[in-house]
Coordinates of C-alpha atoms in Angstrom, one line a residue:
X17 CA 9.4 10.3 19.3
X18 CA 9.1 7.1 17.7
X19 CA 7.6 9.5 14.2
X20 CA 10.9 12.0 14.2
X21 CA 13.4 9.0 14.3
X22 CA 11.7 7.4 11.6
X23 CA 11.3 10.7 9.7
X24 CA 15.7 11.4 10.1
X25 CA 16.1 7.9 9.0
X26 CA 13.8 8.1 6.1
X27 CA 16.2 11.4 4.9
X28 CA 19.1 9.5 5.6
X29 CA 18.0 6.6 3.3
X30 CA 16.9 8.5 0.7
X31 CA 20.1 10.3 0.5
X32 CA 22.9 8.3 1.1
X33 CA 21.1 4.1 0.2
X34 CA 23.0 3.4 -3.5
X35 CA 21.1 1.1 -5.6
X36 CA 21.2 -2.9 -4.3
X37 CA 23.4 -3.6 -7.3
X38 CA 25.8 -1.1 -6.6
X39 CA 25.6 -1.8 -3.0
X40 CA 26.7 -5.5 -4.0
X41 CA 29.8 -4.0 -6.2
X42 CA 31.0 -2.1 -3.3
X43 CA 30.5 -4.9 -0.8
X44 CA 32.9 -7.2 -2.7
X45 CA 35.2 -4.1 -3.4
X46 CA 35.4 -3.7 0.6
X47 CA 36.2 -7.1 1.1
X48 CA 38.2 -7.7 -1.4
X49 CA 40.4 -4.7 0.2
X50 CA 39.9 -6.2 3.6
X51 CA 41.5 -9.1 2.4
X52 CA 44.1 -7.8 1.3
X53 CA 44.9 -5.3 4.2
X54 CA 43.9 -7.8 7.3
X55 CA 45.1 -11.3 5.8
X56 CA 48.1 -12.5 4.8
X57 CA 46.7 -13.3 1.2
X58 CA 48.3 -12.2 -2.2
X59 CA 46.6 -10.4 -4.8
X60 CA 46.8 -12.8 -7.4
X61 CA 45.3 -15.0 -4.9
X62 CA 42.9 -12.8 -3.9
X63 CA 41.8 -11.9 -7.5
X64 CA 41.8 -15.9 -8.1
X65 CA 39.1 -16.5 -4.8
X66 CA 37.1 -13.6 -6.9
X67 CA 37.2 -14.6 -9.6
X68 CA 36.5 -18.6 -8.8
X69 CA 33.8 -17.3 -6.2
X70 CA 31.4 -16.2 -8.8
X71 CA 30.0 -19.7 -9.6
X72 CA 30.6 -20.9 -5.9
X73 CA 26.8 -20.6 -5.5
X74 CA 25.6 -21.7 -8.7
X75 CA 23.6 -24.4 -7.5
X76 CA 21.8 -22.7 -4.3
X77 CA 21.4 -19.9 -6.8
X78 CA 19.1 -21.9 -8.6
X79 CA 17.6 -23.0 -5.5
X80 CA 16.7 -19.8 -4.1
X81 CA 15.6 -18.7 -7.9
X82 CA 12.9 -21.7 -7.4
X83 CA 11.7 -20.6 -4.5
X84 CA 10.9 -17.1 -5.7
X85 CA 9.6 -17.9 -8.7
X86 CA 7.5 -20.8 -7.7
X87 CA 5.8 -18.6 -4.9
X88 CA 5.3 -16.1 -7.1
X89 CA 3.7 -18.2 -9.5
X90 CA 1.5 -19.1 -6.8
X91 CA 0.6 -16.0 -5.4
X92 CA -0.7 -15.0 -9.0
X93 CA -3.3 -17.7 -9.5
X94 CA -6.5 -16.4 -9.9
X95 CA -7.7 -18.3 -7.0
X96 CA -5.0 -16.8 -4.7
X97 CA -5.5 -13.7 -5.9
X98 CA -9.1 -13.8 -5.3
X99 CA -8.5 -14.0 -1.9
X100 CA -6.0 -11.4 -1.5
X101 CA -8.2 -9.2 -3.5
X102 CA -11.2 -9.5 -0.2
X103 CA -8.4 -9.3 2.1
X104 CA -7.4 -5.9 1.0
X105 CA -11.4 -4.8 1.6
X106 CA -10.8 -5.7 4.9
X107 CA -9.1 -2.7 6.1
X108 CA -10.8 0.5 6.5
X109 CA -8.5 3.0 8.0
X110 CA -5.4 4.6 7.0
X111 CA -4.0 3.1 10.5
X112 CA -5.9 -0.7 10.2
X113 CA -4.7 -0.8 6.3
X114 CA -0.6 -0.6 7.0
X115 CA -1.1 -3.0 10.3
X116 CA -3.3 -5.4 8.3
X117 CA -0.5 -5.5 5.7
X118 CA 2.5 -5.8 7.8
X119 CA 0.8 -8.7 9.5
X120 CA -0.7 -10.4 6.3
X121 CA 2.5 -10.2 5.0
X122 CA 3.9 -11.6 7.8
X123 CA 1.6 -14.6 7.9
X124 CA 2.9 -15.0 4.4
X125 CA 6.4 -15.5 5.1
X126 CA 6.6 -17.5 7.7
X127 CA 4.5 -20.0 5.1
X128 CA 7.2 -19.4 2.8
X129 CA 9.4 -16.5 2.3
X130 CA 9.3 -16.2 -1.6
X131 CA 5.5 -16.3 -1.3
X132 CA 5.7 -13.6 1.7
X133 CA 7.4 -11.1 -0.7
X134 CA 5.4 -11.6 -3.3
X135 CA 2.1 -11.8 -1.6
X136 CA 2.9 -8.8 0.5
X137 CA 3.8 -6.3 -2.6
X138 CA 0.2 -7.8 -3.9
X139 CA -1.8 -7.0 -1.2
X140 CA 0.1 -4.2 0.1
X141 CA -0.8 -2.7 -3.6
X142 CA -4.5 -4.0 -3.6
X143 CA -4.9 -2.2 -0.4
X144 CA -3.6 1.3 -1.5
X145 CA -6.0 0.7 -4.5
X146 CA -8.7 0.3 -2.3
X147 CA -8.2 3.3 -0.4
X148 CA -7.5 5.6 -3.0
X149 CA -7.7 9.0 -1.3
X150 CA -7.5 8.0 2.2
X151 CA -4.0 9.4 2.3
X152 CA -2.6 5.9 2.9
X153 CA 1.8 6.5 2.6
X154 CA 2.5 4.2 0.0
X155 CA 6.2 3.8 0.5
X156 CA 5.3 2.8 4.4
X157 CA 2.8 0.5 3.1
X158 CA 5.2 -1.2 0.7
X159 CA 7.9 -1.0 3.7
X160 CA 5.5 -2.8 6.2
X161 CA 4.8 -5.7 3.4
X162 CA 8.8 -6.0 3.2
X163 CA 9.2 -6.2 7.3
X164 CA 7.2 -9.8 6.9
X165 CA 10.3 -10.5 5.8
X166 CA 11.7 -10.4 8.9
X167 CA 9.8 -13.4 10.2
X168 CA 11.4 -16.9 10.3
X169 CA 9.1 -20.0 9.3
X170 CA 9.7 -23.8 7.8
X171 CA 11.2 -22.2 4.9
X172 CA 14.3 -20.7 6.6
X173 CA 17.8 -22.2 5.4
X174 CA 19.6 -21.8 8.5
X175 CA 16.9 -23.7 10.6
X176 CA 16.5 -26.2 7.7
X177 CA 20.4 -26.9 7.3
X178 CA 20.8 -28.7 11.1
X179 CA 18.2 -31.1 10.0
X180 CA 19.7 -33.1 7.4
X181 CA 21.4 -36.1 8.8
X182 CA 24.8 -35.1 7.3
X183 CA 24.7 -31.8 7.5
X184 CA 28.3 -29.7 7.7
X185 CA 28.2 -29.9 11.6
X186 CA 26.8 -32.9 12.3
X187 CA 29.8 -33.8 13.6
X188 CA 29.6 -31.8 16.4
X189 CA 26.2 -31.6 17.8
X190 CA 24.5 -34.3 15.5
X191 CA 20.7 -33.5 13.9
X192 CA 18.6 -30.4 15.5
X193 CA 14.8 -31.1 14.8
X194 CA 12.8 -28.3 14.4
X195 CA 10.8 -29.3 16.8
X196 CA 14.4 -27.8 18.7
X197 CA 14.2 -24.6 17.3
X198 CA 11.8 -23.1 15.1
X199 CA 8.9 -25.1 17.0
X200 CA 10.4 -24.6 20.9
X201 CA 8.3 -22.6 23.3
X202 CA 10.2 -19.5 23.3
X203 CA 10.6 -18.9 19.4
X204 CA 7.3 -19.7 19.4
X205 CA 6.4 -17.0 21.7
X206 CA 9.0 -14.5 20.8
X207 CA 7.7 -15.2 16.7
X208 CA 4.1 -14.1 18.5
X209 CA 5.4 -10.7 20.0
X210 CA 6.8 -9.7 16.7
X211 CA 3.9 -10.8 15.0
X212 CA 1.7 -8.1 17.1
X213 CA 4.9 -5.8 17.5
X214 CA 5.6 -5.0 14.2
X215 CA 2.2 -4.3 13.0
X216 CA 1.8 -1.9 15.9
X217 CA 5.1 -0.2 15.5
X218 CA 4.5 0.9 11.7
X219 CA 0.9 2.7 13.2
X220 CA 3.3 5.0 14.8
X221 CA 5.3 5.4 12.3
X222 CA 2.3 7.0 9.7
X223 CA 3.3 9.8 8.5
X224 CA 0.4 13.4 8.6
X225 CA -1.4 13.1 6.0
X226 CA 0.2 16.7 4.3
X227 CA 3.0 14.3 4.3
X228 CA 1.5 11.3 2.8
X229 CA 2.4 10.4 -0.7
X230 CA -0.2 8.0 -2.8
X231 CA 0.0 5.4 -5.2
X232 CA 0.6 7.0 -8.8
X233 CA -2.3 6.5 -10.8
X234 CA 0.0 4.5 -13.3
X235 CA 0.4 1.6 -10.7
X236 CA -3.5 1.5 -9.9
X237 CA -3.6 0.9 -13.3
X238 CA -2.2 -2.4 -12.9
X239 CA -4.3 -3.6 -11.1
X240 CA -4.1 -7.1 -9.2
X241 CA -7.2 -8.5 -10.1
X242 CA -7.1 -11.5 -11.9
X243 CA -7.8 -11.3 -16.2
X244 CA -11.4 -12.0 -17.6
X245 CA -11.6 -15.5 -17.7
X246 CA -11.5 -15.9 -21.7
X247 CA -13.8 -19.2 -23.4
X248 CA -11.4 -20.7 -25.8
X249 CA -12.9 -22.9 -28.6
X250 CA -10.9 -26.1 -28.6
X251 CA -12.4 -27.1 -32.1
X252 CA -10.5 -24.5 -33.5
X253 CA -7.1 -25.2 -32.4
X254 CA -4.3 -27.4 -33.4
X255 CA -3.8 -30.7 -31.0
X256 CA -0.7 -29.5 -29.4
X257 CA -2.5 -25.9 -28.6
X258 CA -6.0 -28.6 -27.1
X259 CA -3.1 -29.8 -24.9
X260 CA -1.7 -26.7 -23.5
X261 CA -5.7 -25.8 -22.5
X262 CA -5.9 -29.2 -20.9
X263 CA -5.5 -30.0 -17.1
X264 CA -5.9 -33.6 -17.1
X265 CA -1.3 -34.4 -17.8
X266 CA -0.6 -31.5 -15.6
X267 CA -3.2 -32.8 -12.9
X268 CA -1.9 -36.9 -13.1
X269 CA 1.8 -35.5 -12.5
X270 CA 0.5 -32.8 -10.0
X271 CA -1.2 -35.8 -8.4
X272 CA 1.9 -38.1 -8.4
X273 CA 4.3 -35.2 -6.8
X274 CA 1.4 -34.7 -4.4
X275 CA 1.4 -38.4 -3.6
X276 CA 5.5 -38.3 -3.0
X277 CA 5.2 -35.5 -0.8
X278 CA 2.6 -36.9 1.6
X279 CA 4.6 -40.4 1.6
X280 CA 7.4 -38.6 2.4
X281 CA 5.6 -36.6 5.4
X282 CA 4.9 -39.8 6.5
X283 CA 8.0 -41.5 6.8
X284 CA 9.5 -38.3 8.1
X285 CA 8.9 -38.2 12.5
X286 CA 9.3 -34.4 12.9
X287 CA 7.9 -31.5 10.2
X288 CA 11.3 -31.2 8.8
X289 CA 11.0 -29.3 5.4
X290 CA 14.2 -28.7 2.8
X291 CA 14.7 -26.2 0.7
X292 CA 13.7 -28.9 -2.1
X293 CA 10.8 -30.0 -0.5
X294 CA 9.8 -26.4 -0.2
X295 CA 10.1 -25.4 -4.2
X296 CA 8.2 -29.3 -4.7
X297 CA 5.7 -28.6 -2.3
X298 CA 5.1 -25.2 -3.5
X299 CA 5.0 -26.8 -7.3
X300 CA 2.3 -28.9 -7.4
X301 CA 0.4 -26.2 -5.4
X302 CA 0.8 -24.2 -8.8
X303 CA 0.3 -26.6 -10.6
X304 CA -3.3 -27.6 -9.4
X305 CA -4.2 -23.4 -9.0
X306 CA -3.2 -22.8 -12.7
X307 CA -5.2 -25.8 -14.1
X308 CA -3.3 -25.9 -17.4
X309 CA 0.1 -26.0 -18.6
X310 CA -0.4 -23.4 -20.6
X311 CA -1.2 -20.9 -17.9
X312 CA 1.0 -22.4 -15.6
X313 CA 4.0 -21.9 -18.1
X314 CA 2.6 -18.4 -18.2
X315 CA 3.0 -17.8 -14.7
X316 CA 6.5 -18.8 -14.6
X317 CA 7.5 -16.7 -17.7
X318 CA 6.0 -13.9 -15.9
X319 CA 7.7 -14.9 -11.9
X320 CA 11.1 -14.9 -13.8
X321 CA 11.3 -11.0 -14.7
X322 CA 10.8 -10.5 -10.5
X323 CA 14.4 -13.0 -10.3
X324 CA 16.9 -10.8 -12.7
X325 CA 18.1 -9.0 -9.4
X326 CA 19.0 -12.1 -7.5
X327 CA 20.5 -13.6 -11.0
X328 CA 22.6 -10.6 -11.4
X329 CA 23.8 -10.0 -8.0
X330 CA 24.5 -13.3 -6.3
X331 CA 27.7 -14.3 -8.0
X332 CA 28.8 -11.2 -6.4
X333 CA 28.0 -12.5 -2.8
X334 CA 29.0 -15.9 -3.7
X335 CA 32.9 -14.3 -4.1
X336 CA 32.2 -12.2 -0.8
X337 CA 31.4 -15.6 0.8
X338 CA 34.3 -17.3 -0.9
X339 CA 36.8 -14.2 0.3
X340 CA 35.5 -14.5 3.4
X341 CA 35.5 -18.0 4.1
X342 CA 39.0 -19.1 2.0
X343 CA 40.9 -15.8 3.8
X344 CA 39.6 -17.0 7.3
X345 CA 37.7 -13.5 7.3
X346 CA 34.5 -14.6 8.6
X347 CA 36.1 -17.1 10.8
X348 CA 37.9 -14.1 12.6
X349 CA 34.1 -12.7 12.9
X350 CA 32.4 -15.5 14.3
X351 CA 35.8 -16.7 16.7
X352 CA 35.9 -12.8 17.7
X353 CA 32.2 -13.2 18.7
X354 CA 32.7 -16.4 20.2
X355 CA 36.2 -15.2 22.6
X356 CA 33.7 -12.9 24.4
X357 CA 31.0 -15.2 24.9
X358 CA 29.6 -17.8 27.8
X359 CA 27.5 -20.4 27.4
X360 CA 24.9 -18.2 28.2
X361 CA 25.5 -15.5 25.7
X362 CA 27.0 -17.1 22.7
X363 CA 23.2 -17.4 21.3
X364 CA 22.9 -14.1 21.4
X365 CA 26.3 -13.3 20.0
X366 CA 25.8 -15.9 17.5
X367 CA 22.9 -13.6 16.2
X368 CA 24.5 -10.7 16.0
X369 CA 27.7 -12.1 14.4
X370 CA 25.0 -14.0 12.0
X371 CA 23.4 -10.4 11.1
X372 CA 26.7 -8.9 10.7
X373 CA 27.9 -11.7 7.9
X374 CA 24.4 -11.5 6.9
X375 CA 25.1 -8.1 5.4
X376 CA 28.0 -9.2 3.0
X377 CA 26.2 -12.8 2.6
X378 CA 22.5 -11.9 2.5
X379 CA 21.8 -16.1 2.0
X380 CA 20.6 -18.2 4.3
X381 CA 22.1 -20.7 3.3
X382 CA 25.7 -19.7 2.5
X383 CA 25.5 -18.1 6.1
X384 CA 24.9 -21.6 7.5
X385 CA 27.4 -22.8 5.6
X386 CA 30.1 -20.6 6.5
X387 CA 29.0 -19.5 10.3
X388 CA 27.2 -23.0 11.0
X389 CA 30.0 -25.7 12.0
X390 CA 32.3 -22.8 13.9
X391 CA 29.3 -21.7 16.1
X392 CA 28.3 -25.2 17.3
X393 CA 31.7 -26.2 17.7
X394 CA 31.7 -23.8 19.9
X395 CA 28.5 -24.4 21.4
X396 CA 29.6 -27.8 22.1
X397 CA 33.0 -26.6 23.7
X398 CA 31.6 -23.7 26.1
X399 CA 28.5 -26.1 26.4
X400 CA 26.0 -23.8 25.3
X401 CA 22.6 -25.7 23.7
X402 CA 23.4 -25.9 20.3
X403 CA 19.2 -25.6 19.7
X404 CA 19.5 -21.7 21.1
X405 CA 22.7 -21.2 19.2
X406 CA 21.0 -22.2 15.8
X407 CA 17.9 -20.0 16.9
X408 CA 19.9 -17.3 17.2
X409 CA 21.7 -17.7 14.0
X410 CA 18.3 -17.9 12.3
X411 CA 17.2 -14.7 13.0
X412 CA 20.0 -13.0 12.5
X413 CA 19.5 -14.3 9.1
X414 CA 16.5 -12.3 8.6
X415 CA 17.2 -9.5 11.4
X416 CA 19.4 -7.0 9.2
X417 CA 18.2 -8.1 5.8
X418 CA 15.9 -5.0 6.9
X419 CA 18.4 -2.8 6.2
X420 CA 20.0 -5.2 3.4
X421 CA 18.1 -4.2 0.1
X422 CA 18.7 -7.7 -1.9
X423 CA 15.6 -9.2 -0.9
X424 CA 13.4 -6.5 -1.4
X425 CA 14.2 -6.3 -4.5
X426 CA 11.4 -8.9 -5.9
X427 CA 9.1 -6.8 -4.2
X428 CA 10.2 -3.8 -5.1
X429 CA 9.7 -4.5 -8.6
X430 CA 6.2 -5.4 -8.0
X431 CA 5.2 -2.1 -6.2
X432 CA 7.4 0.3 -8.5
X433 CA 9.5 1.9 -6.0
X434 CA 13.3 1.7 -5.6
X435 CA 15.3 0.9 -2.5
X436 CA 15.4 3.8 -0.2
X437 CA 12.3 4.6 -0.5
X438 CA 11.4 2.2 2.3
X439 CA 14.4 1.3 4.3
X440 CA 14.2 4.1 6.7
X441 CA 10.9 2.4 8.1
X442 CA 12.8 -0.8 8.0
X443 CA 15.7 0.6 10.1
X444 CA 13.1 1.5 12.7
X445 CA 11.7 -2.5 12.6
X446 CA 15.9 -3.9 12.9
X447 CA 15.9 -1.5 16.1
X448 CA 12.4 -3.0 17.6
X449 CA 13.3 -6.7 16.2
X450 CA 16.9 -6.5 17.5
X451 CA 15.4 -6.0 21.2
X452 CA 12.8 -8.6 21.3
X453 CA 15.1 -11.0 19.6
X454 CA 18.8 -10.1 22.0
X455 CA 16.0 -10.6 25.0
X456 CA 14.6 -13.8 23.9
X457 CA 17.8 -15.3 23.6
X458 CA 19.5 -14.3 26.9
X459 CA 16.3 -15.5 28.7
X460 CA 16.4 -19.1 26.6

């Protein structure tokens, strides 16, 4: 059963999923529509929110850019990929190969999402490299490395965003610890089932082998091993080309960002990471695996060419998030969610009013920003715990990005495939998710 709905969505995808960018055109064409058809707002004002909305996100732009590309970065050091290179040999079976990468993958991300998609599409390719001629479905491979996505760690905006002492709800509710949400005993436990779930779920979902298609021999090609380490004779080079082989400045400021962020863990009394601790933290890790600036500038060059999606298509969702929020669109949403709910249920309903925006605002943090002050306002109103409210917000976040190509879209340029050749699995894992996650929070 499980195979044959997998199998019509996999046609379905492959037929009708447009390309992410032009799914990001038509978003803000629908909206912009919307706006004008179920608001009371002008044209010329509506073409003026557009139009302004395109740098609204500038600055989380570069942000989330930092993230990617700094997790990239490290996922490519040689000693990194070392590791994921005897992680692929682990796997032996068609069956052991796609569950070992969904939950590697997984693992990955909830370290730190940027690092998840990167690491995933690395291993997820190492592994069909490995088992060349085992029959392994590459495009459900790649799809179970993308499904770590899912998974919500210390890296997630809309569980980091509560924590800052003046954060845009504070008002209301004050600051939620992550020891509230991402650490409580429930998302703990309900992270664990999905953990084991997903994994198992994409074994049923392997396709018969007649059916099975490879890895092109062009992709083995590039292989993820890391490049013969090549002796360089300093005596021949220029000083300024000695420096860019030496580690000892990129070490001493490595060392002093190092020193900062353990002072700062100290002086902190819960785990409570930013997204700016995050890109530091995951910086000077880079830093120390690359060894020289040289390489490490390297790396960087090379992590930028996995950004130009994000670049291209966020001022797009920063004007859907503009038109949303200056219209009082997404405010209808989330007060539309909130008239039907109890204190009991608007957790739930605050995730599936979070995946809903998540489609048009596929950010974690311009979700916050938008949905985060009216659903704890609320929460504090119907009495609801604010703590289940943000959980629930959190992985909605993450829940339909599985059928939301922009993030994949990193990883997809690693593994050489395009969009819908993986979202039907991914449909299957939002169906499977959506359950364990709408249970969790009723029982919380």
């Amino acid at each position: 059963m499980i195979r044959k709905i997998t199998d019509a969505l996999v046609r379905f995808m492959k037929e009708y999923l447009p390309s992410s960018y032009w799914l990001a055109i038509i978003l803000t064409t629908i909206v912009f529509v919307c706006g004008l058809v179920f608001t009371d707002t002008s044209v010329d004002k509506m073409i003026n929110l557009l139009g302004k909305g395109m740098a609204g996100l500038l600055a989380f732009t570069m942000q989330m850019v930092l993230i990617l590309v700094t997790g990239y970065a490290l996922a490519n050091a040689p000693v990194v990929l070392k590791i994921l290179k005897r992680l692929a040999q682990i796997p032996k079976t068609n069956a052991q190969a796609i569950m070992f990468t969904s939950f590697v993958s997984s693992l990955c991300t909830y370290l730190h999402w940027g690092f998840g998609l990167v690491a995933g599409a690395l291993i997820a390719k190492e592994v069909a490299i490995n088992n060349y001629g085992k029959k392994i479905h590459y495009p459900l491979l790649i799809a179970a490395a993308y499904s770590g996505n899912l998974i919500r760690g210390p890296s997630s905006s809309v569980f980091l965003g509560p924590t800052e002492p003046n954060h845009v709800a504070s008002q209301h509710v004050g600051v939620i610890p992550l020891s509230d949400t991402l650490y409580c005993m429930e998302n703990i436990i309900m992270t664990i089932i999905l953990l084991i779930g997903i994994p198992i779920l994409y074994k049923y979902m392997i396709p018969p082998e007649e059916k099975s298609i490879e890895i092109s021999v062009d992709l083995m090609k590039q292989t993820t091993a890391p490049p013969p380490k090549k002796e360089v004779d300093l005596s021949k080079l220029s000083f300024a080309e000695r420096m860019e082989h030496s580690w000892i400045s990129q070490y001493i400021i490595a060392g002093l960002l190092g020193i900062y962020i353990i002072v700062d863990f100290i002086k902190s009394p819960t785990f409570n990471l930013s997204i700016n601790m995050i890109i530091l933290i995951f910086l000077v890790l880079g830093m120390f695996a690359h060894k020289t600036p040289g390489a490490y500038a390297k790396a960087i060059k090379d992590a930028t060419k996995t950004a130009d999606g994000m670049i291209l298509q966020f001022p797009f969702y920063a004007a859907i998030m503009v038109m949303l929020r200056d219209t009082g669109m997404s405010t209808a949403i989330a007060k539309w969610f909130i008239s039907i709910s109890t204190a009991d249920t608007l957790p739930l309903f605050a995730f599936y009013a979070a995946g809903l925006i998540n489609l048009f605002i596929p950010s974690g943090g311009g979700l916050w920003a938008i949905q985060g002050p009216i659903m704890l306002e609320a929460a504090k109103m119907l009495g609801a715990d604010p703590a289940a409210v943000m959980i629930g917000m959190g992985w909605g976040d993450s829940w339909t990005s599985q059928v939301q190509p922009f993030w994949a879209l990193p990883l997809l340029a690693i593994a050489g495939l395009d969009v819908n050749d993986i979202m039907g699995y991914c449909s299957m894992v939002l169906i499977f998710s959506g359950i364990v996650i709408s249970a969790t929070l009723l029982l919380m």
